[in-house]
Amino acid sequence: MDYSEINISDPGSGKHGNNCNFAKNFQKQNVMVFPIVAYGHPVLRKLAQDIDADFPLLDKLIADMWETMYASNGVGLAAPQVNKDIRLFVVDSEQIFNNLEPDEKNNFPDGPGIKQVFINAHIEEINGEKWSYNEGCLSIPKIREDISRNENVTLRFVDENFIPRVETYRGITGRVVLHEYDHIEGKLFIDYLSPLKRKLMKGKLDDISKGKVNVDYKMVFPK
């Protein structure tokens, strides 16, 4: 998920793996930055598949996804966005709260945010009042729209150590989680827009698919 309107002066300063046990395994390895898959690529519309604990080089993939997310100025990234059709995404909403003014933090009930890995996530429940917030997506650059989502979401998933968890997320963190969850379901935030709005932005979407967009991170476009 793209939150580029928030001034993150040093996206990498969060030491990507502060609360991720796998991070220490990569102190002597070089992480890489994946290109972000652009709108129109088939992988963004696939229903992603569950994986098991012996998925090849999973720790490395997670570390690379953190690196890619920070390099792209994102607060969330899903595996389909790096051309992997598996049920994996990462979220760091701590960045959002670190860059809010003190009075703004009172608008969201979920501070100080999370930094978390989600594997094989499935929704248990969505509830709470719907509210709108301006969203963007690294796979759909230069397009932002107000999207209405429920306030709370409860997920069943396993963490990076394959420990089963059931957690409820709310507020802005819940929104980021839902945005990334949509990716592993083959959905995009623009799917929530009216047919008229989708029609009006078709030209911009076509340009993105053709690579006619300037961004400060690597992308791969449909062939």
Coordinates of C-alpha atoms in Angstrom, one line a residue, residues 105-202:
K105 CA -2.8 10.6 16.4
N106 CA -6.0 11.0 18.4
N107 CA -8.0 10.4 15.2
F108 CA -6.9 6.8 15.0
P109 CA -7.5 4.2 17.7
D110 CA -4.8 1.8 16.7
G111 CA -1.5 3.6 17.6
P112 CA 1.4 3.0 17.6
G113 CA 0.7 0.6 14.7
I114 CA 2.3 -2.7 13.8
K115 CA 5.2 -4.2 12.0
Q116 CA 4.1 -7.7 11.1
V117 CA 4.3 -10.6 8.6
F118 CA 1.1 -12.4 7.5
I119 CA 1.2 -15.8 5.9
N120 CA -1.8 -17.8 4.8
A121 CA -4.1 -15.1 6.0
H122 CA -7.9 -15.7 5.9
I123 CA -10.6 -13.3 7.2
E124 CA -12.5 -14.5 10.2
E125 CA -14.7 -11.4 10.5
I126 CA -15.2 -7.9 9.3
N127 CA -17.2 -5.4 11.3
G128 CA -17.4 -1.9 12.6
E129 CA -18.6 1.3 10.9
K130 CA -17.4 2.0 7.3
W131 CA -15.2 5.0 6.9
S132 CA -13.4 6.6 4.0
Y133 CA -9.7 7.3 3.6
N134 CA -7.5 8.2 0.7
E135 CA -5.7 5.2 -0.6
G136 CA -3.0 4.5 -3.2
C137 CA -1.2 1.5 -4.4
L138 CA 2.4 0.9 -5.4
S139 CA 1.2 -1.2 -8.4
I140 CA -1.1 1.7 -9.5
P141 CA 1.1 4.8 -9.1
K142 CA -0.1 8.3 -9.4
I143 CA -3.8 7.3 -8.7
R144 CA -5.4 7.9 -5.3
E145 CA -9.0 7.7 -4.3
D146 CA -11.2 7.8 -1.2
I147 CA -12.1 4.2 -0.4
S148 CA -14.7 3.1 2.1
R149 CA -13.8 0.1 4.4
N150 CA -15.0 -1.4 7.6
E151 CA -13.2 -0.3 10.7
N152 CA -12.3 -3.7 12.1
V153 CA -11.0 -7.0 10.6
T154 CA -10.1 -10.2 12.3
L155 CA -7.6 -12.5 10.5
R156 CA -6.5 -16.1 11.0
F157 CA -2.9 -16.5 9.8
V158 CA 0.5 -17.8 10.7
D159 CA 3.5 -15.5 11.4
E160 CA 7.0 -15.8 10.0
N161 CA 7.7 -18.7 12.4
F162 CA 4.5 -20.4 11.3
I163 CA 2.9 -19.9 14.7
P164 CA -0.9 -19.8 14.3
R165 CA -2.5 -16.5 15.2
V166 CA -5.9 -14.9 15.3
E167 CA -5.7 -11.1 15.6
T168 CA -8.1 -8.2 15.2
Y169 CA -6.9 -5.0 13.6
R170 CA -8.7 -1.7 13.5
G171 CA -8.3 1.9 12.4
I172 CA -5.6 2.8 9.9
T173 CA -3.8 -0.4 10.6
G174 CA -6.9 -2.4 9.8
R175 CA -7.2 -0.5 6.6
V176 CA -3.6 -1.3 5.5
V177 CA -4.2 -4.9 6.4
L178 CA -7.4 -5.1 4.4
H179 CA -5.7 -3.4 1.4
E180 CA -2.9 -6.0 1.4
Y181 CA -5.3 -8.8 2.0
D182 CA -7.2 -7.8 -1.1
H183 CA -4.0 -8.3 -3.1
I184 CA -3.8 -12.0 -2.1
E185 CA -7.5 -12.3 -3.1
G186 CA -6.8 -10.9 -6.6
K187 CA -8.5 -7.6 -5.8
L188 CA -7.3 -3.9 -6.1
F189 CA -8.5 -0.8 -4.3
I190 CA -9.9 0.6 -7.5
D191 CA -12.4 -2.3 -7.6
Y192 CA -14.3 -0.4 -4.9
L193 CA -14.9 2.6 -7.1
S194 CA -18.0 3.2 -9.1
P195 CA -18.1 2.1 -12.8
L196 CA -18.2 5.7 -13.8
K197 CA -15.0 6.5 -11.9
R198 CA -13.3 3.4 -13.3
K199 CA -14.3 4.5 -16.8
L200 CA -12.9 8.0 -16.3
M201 CA -9.5 6.7 -15.1
K202 CA -9.2 4.0 -17.9

